[in-house]
Short mmCIF file of C-alpha atoms in Angstrom, two decimals:
data_model
loop_
_atom_site.label_atom_id
_atom_site.label_comp_id
_atom_site.label_asym_id
_atom_site.label_seq_id
_atom_site.Cartn_x
_atom_site.Cartn_y
_atom_site.Cartn_z
CA MET A 1047 122.43 -87.06 102.03
CA SER A 1048 124.50 -90.22 102.54
CA GLY A 1049 124.05 -93.28 100.68
CA SER A 1050 121.78 -95.10 103.05
CA ASP A 1051 119.42 -91.93 102.82
CA LYS A 1052 119.16 -92.40 99.00
CA PRO A 1053 116.91 -95.20 98.04
CA LEU A 1054 115.63 -95.58 94.71
CA ARG A 1055 111.84 -94.64 94.06
CA VAL A 1056 111.12 -98.12 92.89
CA ILE A 1057 107.98 -100.06 92.25
CA ASP A 1058 107.41 -102.36 95.16
CA ASP A 1059 104.47 -104.14 97.01
CA THR A 1060 102.73 -101.05 97.86
CA HIS A 1061 101.83 -100.45 94.22
CA ASN A 1062 100.35 -103.84 93.62
CA SER A 1063 97.08 -103.28 91.62
CA ASN A 1064 95.55 -106.34 93.64
CA LEU A 1065 95.65 -104.35 97.24
CA ARG A 1066 92.25 -103.49 98.53
CA SER A 1067 91.44 -101.39 101.47
CA TRP A 1068 88.87 -101.95 104.33
CA VAL A 1069 87.96 -98.18 103.34
CA GLU A 1070 85.22 -99.47 100.88
CA SER A 1071 85.46 -96.04 98.75
CA ALA A 1072 89.20 -96.61 98.03
CA ASN A 1073 88.29 -99.74 96.06
CA SER A 1074 86.17 -97.82 93.47
CA ASP A 1075 87.65 -97.60 90.09
CA ASP A 1076 87.04 -94.03 89.85
CA THR A 1077 88.72 -92.91 92.95
CA ASP A 1078 91.50 -90.50 92.76
CA PHE A 1079 92.62 -91.91 96.11
CA PRO A 1080 93.00 -95.90 96.22
CA ILE A 1081 95.38 -97.73 98.56
CA GLN A 1082 98.05 -97.39 95.96
CA ASN A 1083 98.21 -93.38 96.21
CA LEU A 1084 98.17 -92.25 99.85
CA PRO A 1085 98.74 -88.62 99.16
CA PHE A 1086 99.55 -86.19 102.25
CA GLY A 1087 97.53 -82.87 103.15
CA VAL A 1088 96.59 -81.03 106.29
CA PHE A 1089 92.94 -80.64 107.60
CA ARG A 1090 90.53 -79.87 110.36
CA ARG A 1091 86.94 -80.63 110.76
CA LYS A 1092 84.58 -77.95 109.18
CA HIS A 1093 83.26 -75.25 111.36
CA SER A 1094 85.56 -76.17 114.36
CA GLN A 1095 88.48 -74.63 116.03
CA GLU A 1096 90.42 -78.28 116.56
CA THR A 1097 94.16 -78.19 115.84
CA VAL A 1098 95.04 -78.59 112.43
CA ARG A 1099 96.18 -82.16 111.66
CA ILE A 1100 98.22 -84.11 109.25
CA GLY A 1101 96.05 -86.57 107.03
CA VAL A 1102 96.19 -88.97 104.15
CA ALA A 1103 93.51 -89.33 101.61
CA ILE A 1104 92.09 -92.71 101.19
CA GLY A 1105 88.98 -92.93 99.10
CA ASP A 1106 86.31 -90.49 100.31
CA GLN A 1107 88.01 -90.48 103.81
CA ILE A 1108 91.04 -88.89 105.46
CA LEU A 1109 93.29 -91.19 107.60
CA ASP A 1110 94.18 -89.12 110.70
CA LEU A 1111 97.99 -89.53 111.26
CA PRO A 1112 98.08 -88.17 114.75
CA ARG A 1113 95.49 -90.53 115.89
CA CYS A 1114 97.59 -93.49 114.12
CA ARG A 1115 100.42 -92.24 116.10
CA ASP A 1116 98.45 -92.10 119.33
CA LEU A 1117 97.44 -95.70 118.86
CA GLY A 1118 100.78 -97.13 118.25
CA LEU A 1119 100.34 -97.79 114.57
CA LEU A 1120 103.54 -95.94 113.50
CA GLU A 1121 105.92 -97.15 116.09
CA GLY A 1122 109.34 -98.32 114.97
CA ILE A 1123 109.81 -96.01 111.93
CA ALA A 1124 113.15 -94.28 112.01
CA GLY A 1125 113.47 -90.68 112.24
CA ASP A 1126 111.72 -87.95 114.07
CA LEU A 1127 108.38 -89.10 112.91
CA PRO A 1128 106.11 -88.57 116.03
CA GLN A 1129 107.25 -84.82 116.12
CA ALA A 1130 106.83 -84.40 112.66
CA ILE A 1131 103.28 -85.77 112.56
CA ALA A 1132 102.36 -83.36 115.39
CA ALA A 1133 103.05 -80.53 113.10
CA PRO A 1134 100.21 -78.28 111.43
CA VAL A 1135 102.00 -78.33 108.00
CA LEU A 1136 103.84 -80.98 106.03
CA ASN A 1137 107.25 -79.60 106.14
CA PRO A 1138 108.75 -81.39 109.49
CA LEU A 1139 107.48 -84.80 107.71
CA MET A 1140 108.97 -83.85 104.40
CA ALA A 1141 112.34 -82.94 105.70
CA LEU A 1142 112.72 -86.63 107.10
CA GLY A 1143 113.90 -87.81 103.45
CA PRO A 1144 112.82 -90.63 101.05
CA SER A 1145 114.05 -93.36 103.53
CA VAL A 1146 111.58 -92.49 106.17
CA MET A 1147 108.92 -91.79 103.81
CA ALA A 1148 109.27 -95.31 102.14
CA GLN A 1149 108.98 -96.82 105.53
CA LEU A 1150 105.88 -94.78 106.42
CA ARG A 1151 104.12 -95.59 103.08
CA GLY A 1152 104.65 -99.17 103.54
CA ARG A 1153 103.13 -98.95 107.27
CA LEU A 1154 100.18 -96.96 105.94
CA VAL A 1155 99.66 -99.55 103.22
CA ARG A 1156 99.51 -102.35 105.88
CA THR A 1157 97.22 -100.27 108.25
CA LEU A 1158 94.64 -99.93 105.36
CA ASP A 1159 94.97 -103.31 103.75
CA SER A 1160 91.67 -105.21 103.83
CA GLU A 1161 93.94 -108.48 103.93
CA ARG A 1162 94.87 -107.54 107.61
CA GLY A 1163 91.38 -107.58 108.70
CA GLY A 1164 88.65 -104.75 109.25
CA GLY A 1165 90.13 -101.47 110.43
CA ASP A 1166 89.35 -98.88 113.15
CA PRO A 1167 86.74 -96.63 111.69
CA ASN A 1168 87.83 -94.02 114.35
CA LEU A 1169 90.97 -93.36 112.60
CA LEU A 1170 88.92 -91.58 109.72
CA VAL A 1171 87.51 -88.24 108.94
CA PRO A 1172 85.07 -88.01 106.13
CA MET A 1173 86.33 -85.92 103.47
CA ASP A 1174 83.19 -83.93 102.93
CA GLN A 1175 83.43 -83.00 106.69
CA ALA A 1176 86.74 -81.71 106.62
CA GLU A 1177 88.41 -78.31 105.56
CA LEU A 1178 91.42 -78.84 103.52
CA LEU A 1179 94.13 -76.47 104.10
CA LEU A 1180 97.38 -75.17 102.49
CA PRO A 1181 99.32 -78.36 103.19
CA VAL A 1182 102.85 -76.79 103.21
CA ALA A 1183 104.60 -73.64 104.69
CA ILE A 1184 106.13 -72.31 101.30
CA GLY A 1185 109.33 -70.57 102.00
CA ASP A 1186 110.13 -69.73 98.22
CA TYR A 1187 108.49 -70.34 94.88
CA THR A 1188 110.19 -70.49 91.58
CA ASP A 1189 108.14 -70.97 88.42
CA PHE A 1190 109.91 -72.66 85.42
CA TYR A 1191 108.93 -72.36 81.63
CA ALA A 1192 109.28 -76.01 80.81
CA SER A 1193 106.93 -76.49 77.84
CA VAL A 1194 108.40 -75.84 74.53
CA PHE A 1195 105.03 -75.67 72.83
CA HIS A 1196 103.76 -72.70 75.46
CA ALA A 1197 106.80 -71.02 75.21
CA THR A 1198 106.65 -70.86 71.30
CA ASN A 1199 102.92 -70.15 71.13
CA VAL A 1200 103.31 -67.26 73.79
CA GLY A 1201 106.30 -66.26 71.75
CA ARG A 1202 104.15 -65.99 68.68
CA ILE A 1203 102.02 -63.53 70.43
CA PHE A 1204 104.53 -61.16 71.86
CA ARG A 1205 107.39 -61.49 69.45
CA PRO A 1206 105.88 -62.65 66.01
CA ASP A 1207 109.34 -62.57 64.45
CA ASN A 1208 111.38 -64.29 67.11
CA PRO A 1209 109.09 -66.58 69.11
CA LEU A 1210 111.45 -68.78 70.73
CA LEU A 1211 114.56 -66.94 72.36
CA PRO A 1212 117.95 -68.55 71.43
CA ASN A 1213 118.62 -69.67 75.14
CA TYR A 1214 115.43 -71.66 75.44
CA LYS A 1215 116.86 -75.00 74.47
CA HIS A 1216 120.00 -74.85 76.64
CA VAL A 1217 118.81 -73.55 79.87
CA PRO A 1218 115.56 -74.28 82.02
CA ILE A 1219 114.14 -70.70 82.03
CA ALA A 1220 112.25 -69.62 85.43
CA TYR A 1221 111.44 -66.51 87.51
CA HIS A 1222 111.16 -66.07 91.26
CA GLY A 1223 107.48 -66.03 92.14
CA ARG A 1224 105.76 -64.82 95.54
CA SER A 1225 105.17 -67.35 98.03
CA SER A 1226 103.19 -65.14 100.38
CA SER A 1227 100.21 -65.20 98.04
CA ILE A 1228 100.05 -68.93 97.25
CA VAL A 1229 96.44 -70.23 98.53
CA ALA A 1230 94.81 -73.70 98.88
CA SER A 1231 92.18 -74.93 96.48
CA GLY A 1232 88.82 -73.45 96.75
CA THR A 1233 90.00 -69.94 97.82
CA ASP A 1234 88.34 -67.11 95.95
CA ILE A 1235 90.55 -65.23 93.43
CA ARG A 1236 90.23 -61.53 93.68
CA ARG A 1237 90.57 -59.92 90.33
CA PRO A 1238 93.98 -58.04 90.43
CA SER A 1239 94.16 -54.24 89.59
CA GLY A 1240 97.41 -52.93 87.80
CA GLN A 1241 99.07 -50.66 85.16
CA SER A 1242 98.47 -51.67 81.36
CA LYS A 1243 98.42 -49.98 78.13
CA ALA A 1244 96.35 -50.77 75.18
CA PRO A 1245 98.41 -50.85 71.78
CA ASP A 1246 96.63 -47.82 70.53
CA ALA A 1247 96.84 -45.77 73.77
CA PRO A 1248 99.22 -42.86 74.38
CA HIS A 1249 99.61 -43.47 78.04
CA PRO A 1250 99.15 -46.39 80.49
CA SER A 1251 96.36 -46.60 82.71
CA PHE A 1252 95.39 -48.21 86.19
CA GLY A 1253 92.37 -50.49 86.85
CA PRO A 1254 91.16 -53.94 87.10
CA SER A 1255 92.59 -56.54 84.80
CA GLN A 1256 90.50 -57.27 81.87
CA ARG A 1257 92.45 -60.25 80.51
CA LEU A 1258 92.80 -62.42 83.49
CA ASP A 1259 94.07 -65.95 82.62
CA TYR A 1260 94.95 -69.28 84.25
CA GLU A 1261 97.77 -71.46 83.63
CA MET A 1262 97.80 -75.27 84.15
CA GLU A 1263 100.90 -76.23 85.99
CA ILE A 1264 102.33 -79.06 88.07
CA GLY A 1265 104.05 -78.07 91.23
CA ALA A 1266 107.15 -79.92 92.82
CA LEU A 1267 107.68 -79.66 96.49
CA VAL A 1268 111.25 -79.98 98.00
CA GLY A 1269 111.76 -82.40 100.68
CA VAL A 1270 115.23 -82.52 101.79
CA GLY A 1271 117.09 -79.20 100.94
CA ASN A 1272 120.84 -78.43 100.01
CA PRO A 1273 123.38 -76.61 101.87
CA LEU A 1274 124.30 -73.19 100.53
CA ALA A 1275 126.94 -73.28 97.65
CA GLN A 1276 126.39 -77.14 97.36
CA PRO A 1277 124.62 -77.96 93.87
CA ILE A 1278 122.54 -80.98 93.56
CA ALA A 1279 123.63 -83.37 90.88
CA LEU A 1280 121.03 -84.26 88.20
CA ASP A 1281 120.86 -87.98 89.27
CA GLU A 1282 120.41 -87.19 92.85
CA ALA A 1283 117.83 -84.23 92.30
CA GLU A 1284 114.63 -86.48 92.90
CA GLN A 1285 115.89 -87.45 96.24
CA HIS A 1286 115.27 -83.86 97.36
CA LEU A 1287 111.80 -83.86 96.10
CA PHE A 1288 108.80 -84.88 98.27
CA GLY A 1289 106.01 -84.87 95.76
CA LEU A 1290 103.82 -83.05 93.05
CA CYS A 1291 100.60 -81.32 93.28
CA LEU A 1292 98.54 -79.32 90.97
CA LEU A 1293 99.28 -75.60 90.57
CA ASN A 1294 97.20 -72.76 88.98
CA ASP A 1295 99.68 -69.58 88.31
CA TRP A 1296 96.97 -67.06 87.75
CA SER A 1297 97.86 -64.47 85.29
CA ALA A 1298 96.87 -60.77 84.31
CA ARG A 1299 98.00 -60.86 80.79
CA ASP A 1300 97.40 -57.05 80.08
CA ILE A 1301 99.46 -56.25 83.15
CA GLN A 1302 101.95 -58.80 81.93
CA ALA A 1303 102.26 -57.25 78.37
CA TRP A 1304 102.93 -54.00 79.68
CA GLU A 1305 105.57 -54.72 82.67
CA TYR A 1306 107.53 -58.02 81.55
CA GLN A 1307 110.16 -56.06 79.81
CA PRO A 1308 113.05 -56.00 80.66
CA LEU A 1309 112.94 -58.03 83.88
CA GLY A 1310 110.05 -60.58 83.40
CA PRO A 1311 106.86 -61.12 85.34
CA PHE A 1312 106.07 -59.03 88.38
CA LEU A 1313 102.57 -57.82 89.49
CA ALA A 1314 100.83 -59.94 86.62
CA LYS A 1315 101.84 -63.11 88.51
CA SER A 1316 102.40 -62.31 92.21
CA PHE A 1317 98.67 -61.39 93.16
CA VAL A 1318 97.86 -65.13 93.91
CA SER A 1319 98.66 -68.86 93.02
CA THR A 1320 96.58 -71.86 93.93
CA ILE A 1321 97.61 -75.31 94.74
CA SER A 1322 95.84 -78.52 95.22
CA PRO A 1323 95.45 -79.59 99.04
CA TRP A 1324 96.97 -83.20 98.32
CA VAL A 1325 100.58 -83.96 97.67
CA VAL A 1326 101.19 -86.90 95.73
CA THR A 1327 104.59 -88.51 96.63
CA ILE A 1328 107.23 -89.27 94.43
CA GLU A 1329 107.13 -92.91 95.69
CA ALA A 1330 103.43 -93.17 94.72
CA LEU A 1331 104.47 -92.16 91.15
CA ALA A 1332 106.85 -94.77 90.61
CA PRO A 1333 104.82 -96.79 88.09
CA PHE A 1334 104.08 -93.76 85.96
CA ARG A 1335 107.84 -92.94 85.16
CA SER A 1336 108.42 -92.55 81.36
CA PRO A 1337 111.42 -91.41 79.27
CA ALA A 1338 111.87 -87.66 79.04
CA PHE A 1339 110.66 -85.66 76.21
CA VAL A 1340 112.34 -86.64 73.00
CA ARG A 1341 114.13 -83.80 71.39
CA PRO A 1342 114.42 -83.44 67.61
CA PRO A 1343 117.87 -84.43 66.22
CA GLU A 1344 118.52 -80.72 65.34
CA ASP A 1345 118.06 -79.46 69.02
CA PRO A 1346 121.13 -78.94 71.13
CA ARG A 1347 121.97 -81.58 73.52
CA PRO A 1348 121.79 -80.45 77.13
CA LEU A 1349 125.00 -79.41 78.67
CA PRO A 1350 126.72 -82.36 80.99
CA TYR A 1351 125.12 -81.27 84.30
CA LEU A 1352 121.44 -81.35 82.81
CA SER A 1353 122.06 -84.80 80.94
CA SER A 1354 122.37 -88.34 82.11
CA THR A 1355 121.20 -91.69 81.00
CA SER A 1356 118.74 -92.10 83.78
CA ASN A 1357 116.95 -89.05 83.17
CA GLU A 1358 116.57 -89.64 79.63
CA GLU A 1359 115.09 -92.93 80.31
CA SER A 1360 112.86 -92.36 83.37
CA GLY A 1361 112.81 -88.50 83.89
CA GLY A 1362 109.62 -87.98 82.57
CA ILE A 1363 106.15 -88.37 84.74
CA ASP A 1364 102.78 -89.45 82.75
CA VAL A 1365 100.55 -86.97 84.90
CA LYS A 1366 97.54 -86.40 82.63
CA VAL A 1367 95.78 -83.15 83.44
CA GLU A 1368 92.56 -81.55 82.36
CA VAL A 1369 91.33 -77.93 82.71
CA LEU A 1370 87.58 -77.15 82.95
CA LEU A 1371 85.49 -74.01 83.18
CA SER A 1372 81.96 -73.25 85.00
CA SER A 1373 80.74 -69.85 84.53
CA ALA A 1374 78.15 -68.37 87.10
CA GLN A 1375 75.71 -68.49 84.38
CA MET A 1376 76.31 -72.33 83.61
CA ARG A 1377 76.12 -73.08 87.30
CA GLU A 1378 72.51 -71.39 87.45
CA GLN A 1379 71.43 -73.36 84.51
CA GLY A 1380 72.74 -76.57 86.15
CA LEU A 1381 75.20 -77.24 83.31
CA GLU A 1382 78.37 -79.33 83.70
CA PRO A 1383 81.80 -77.52 83.79
CA LEU A 1384 83.35 -77.23 80.07
CA SER A 1385 86.53 -79.21 79.37
CA LEU A 1386 88.84 -76.78 77.69
CA SER A 1387 91.87 -79.03 77.54
CA ARG A 1388 93.82 -82.15 78.13
CA ASN A 1389 97.14 -82.92 78.20
CA SER A 1390 100.18 -84.80 79.67
CA PHE A 1391 102.95 -83.64 81.87
CA LEU A 1392 105.33 -85.90 79.40
CA ASN A 1393 105.10 -82.86 77.03
CA MET A 1394 107.60 -80.88 79.02
CA TYR A 1395 110.94 -80.03 77.42
CA TRP A 1396 112.58 -80.16 80.64
CA THR A 1397 112.14 -82.58 83.51
CA VAL A 1398 111.65 -81.88 87.05
CA ALA A 1399 115.25 -83.35 88.07
CA GLN A 1400 116.81 -80.92 85.52
CA MET A 1401 114.81 -78.02 87.22
CA VAL A 1402 116.09 -78.88 90.48
CA ALA A 1403 119.78 -79.42 89.05
CA HIS A 1404 119.78 -76.21 87.33
CA HIS A 1405 118.12 -74.20 90.02
CA THR A 1406 121.17 -75.37 92.36
CA SER A 1407 123.82 -75.15 89.72
CA ASN A 1408 125.08 -71.87 91.08
CA GLY A 1409 124.95 -73.08 94.63
CA CYS A 1410 121.44 -71.74 95.30
CA ASN A 1411 120.08 -73.55 98.61
CA LEU A 1412 116.71 -75.17 98.12
CA ARG A 1413 114.72 -75.57 101.48
CA THR A 1414 112.06 -77.88 102.69
CA GLY A 1415 108.66 -76.65 101.45
CA ASP A 1416 110.07 -74.72 98.53
CA LEU A 1417 107.75 -74.86 95.52
CA LEU A 1418 109.03 -75.47 91.98
CA GLY A 1419 106.36 -74.72 89.51
CA SER A 1420 106.60 -76.38 86.00
CA GLY A 1421 105.43 -73.57 83.88
CA THR A 1422 102.09 -73.96 81.74
CA VAL A 1423 101.51 -77.61 80.72
CA SER A 1424 100.97 -77.33 76.93
CA GLY A 1425 101.08 -79.86 74.03
CA PRO A 1426 101.31 -79.54 70.35
CA ALA A 1427 97.67 -79.93 69.81
CA ASN A 1428 94.85 -77.52 69.91
CA ASP A 1429 92.87 -79.19 72.64
CA ALA A 1430 96.26 -79.51 74.67
CA LEU A 1431 96.99 -76.00 75.48
CA GLY A 1432 97.12 -74.71 79.22
CA CYS A 1433 95.99 -71.27 79.21
CA LEU A 1434 93.39 -68.97 77.60
CA LEU A 1435 96.00 -66.79 76.09
CA GLU A 1436 96.98 -69.69 73.75
CA ILE A 1437 93.44 -71.46 73.35
CA THR A 1438 91.60 -68.14 72.18
CA ARG A 1439 94.41 -67.26 69.60
CA GLN A 1440 92.14 -68.22 66.81
CA GLY A 1441 88.80 -66.90 68.54
CA PRO A 1442 86.80 -67.12 71.71
CA VAL A 1443 85.73 -70.24 73.77
CA GLN A 1444 82.13 -71.07 73.16
CA LEU A 1445 80.24 -71.97 76.40
CA PRO A 1446 77.26 -74.29 76.53
CA SER A 1447 75.30 -71.44 78.28
CA GLY A 1448 75.83 -69.47 74.92
CA GLU A 1449 78.23 -67.23 76.37
CA THR A 1450 81.85 -66.78 75.04
CA ARG A 1451 85.22 -66.25 76.53
CA ARG A 1452 88.50 -64.91 75.74
CA PHE A 1453 89.67 -64.31 79.27
CA LEU A 1454 87.92 -64.86 82.64
CA LEU A 1455 85.14 -63.00 83.87
CA ASP A 1456 83.90 -62.58 87.62
CA GLY A 1457 81.94 -65.54 88.60
CA ASP A 1458 83.97 -68.03 86.40
CA GLU A 1459 85.36 -71.03 88.27
CA VAL A 1460 88.47 -72.74 86.99
CA ILE A 1461 88.90 -76.46 87.89
CA PHE A 1462 92.12 -78.43 87.27
CA ARG A 1463 92.23 -82.29 87.64
CA GLY A 1464 94.99 -84.50 87.25
CA TYR A 1465 95.59 -88.47 87.37
CA CYS A 1466 98.14 -91.16 86.41
CA GLU A 1467 97.25 -94.36 84.76
CA ARG A 1468 99.16 -97.15 83.40
CA GLU A 1469 98.13 -100.92 82.27
CA GLY A 1470 98.83 -103.22 85.33
CA TYR A 1471 98.61 -100.52 87.90
CA ARG A 1472 95.81 -98.69 89.78
CA ARG A 1473 94.70 -95.26 88.48
CA ILE A 1474 95.79 -92.70 91.08
CA GLY A 1475 94.77 -89.04 91.08
CA PHE A 1476 95.65 -85.58 92.52
CA GLY A 1477 92.16 -84.55 93.38
CA GLU A 1478 91.10 -80.97 92.11
CA CYS A 1479 92.69 -77.32 92.43
CA ARG A 1480 89.78 -74.99 92.06
CA GLY A 1481 89.37 -71.17 92.36
CA THR A 1482 86.42 -68.74 91.29
CA ILE A 1483 87.03 -65.19 90.27
CA VAL A 1484 85.42 -62.48 92.29
CA PRO A 1485 85.53 -58.57 91.57
CA ALA A 1486 88.46 -56.31 92.16
CA VAL A 1487 88.78 -54.09 94.98
CA SER A 1488 90.02 -50.53 94.60
CA PRO A 1489 93.54 -49.88 96.19
#
């Protein structure tokens, strides 16, 4: 990428908290999608066979980008924007890079700004009348392990005498996941079957997982890739990212415990992962940047390729996340979902920029649409744990219906929510990432 293609993701007029939209629902204090957000996704009208279209979330509506293009509202923006907007996935748009995305963001804000008069309602599709689809054609999926709190908690379960392996604080650990089984929010989650072995059993057995779990993660989507054998420098890393989404890395803990040594996760993870339908751009997140995780003085400094002043000062992104659980019985009784945990993405030991820099440090080429998972977002407190494996170490979860859970049962629905807020700026959100467990099928 040339210098002209590398604008800083800065706070500008598009983040002004006083902006209001002619889409009234976007002005509500509790909306995830005010005019200051404008995340991207793909949709089509429910119960229709119409072409899948790229849209932008604004309040409880979707701004139809092909319609905006057809009416000449996006003329004059550099790059192959008209062709990119015609695609049924975000990849061609993501590949245009941050300079074009900054221009597009500015144009969309002007199109939706109430100060410019009433807008055209024909540009909008009500969100409740739309089917939200997987927004990106994901080529490769890499899942990191970036929370030192999660790594330590899980290590205590599997390796009580050596919970945190000696490489953890030196290198961002990850494994290569399965992109073919990534699904959009709302897709049912089929309970996986696999091989597991109880501690007191003489032999392993095959059957449906009895220890099905979720993992609350943040996903980072690659916009502009890098050529093979050309690493990405730490301070250039975020210029290669398009945006963030919510990610549920569903996990079968009994299968995982039996198979993970010596090569790590396999069938315990590859059966399905869920992402939220809206991708919040790096540009929209500019007001919510924070210093990176502050390491204790006794911890090793990252090696030079993983260390920079700018990463330390603003490599963190303050995304607040929440996990909720609703059982079938709770829904039958009309009970609200139970909040299991709340946390912040600032609790991650490694930043997204460090993940990109390390991933490419050996010359690995990332491509447009690649997904990087953060690993489970867990914090130091008991109410900030990102999976049931951690939460239920001291005992089962008590549900308001009188039920208990150590792991997920059929009919359970897991709901992730995420948002950013900071004084002086409008709160922006990620929407929801949902999945309901349905029974296993025999292979």
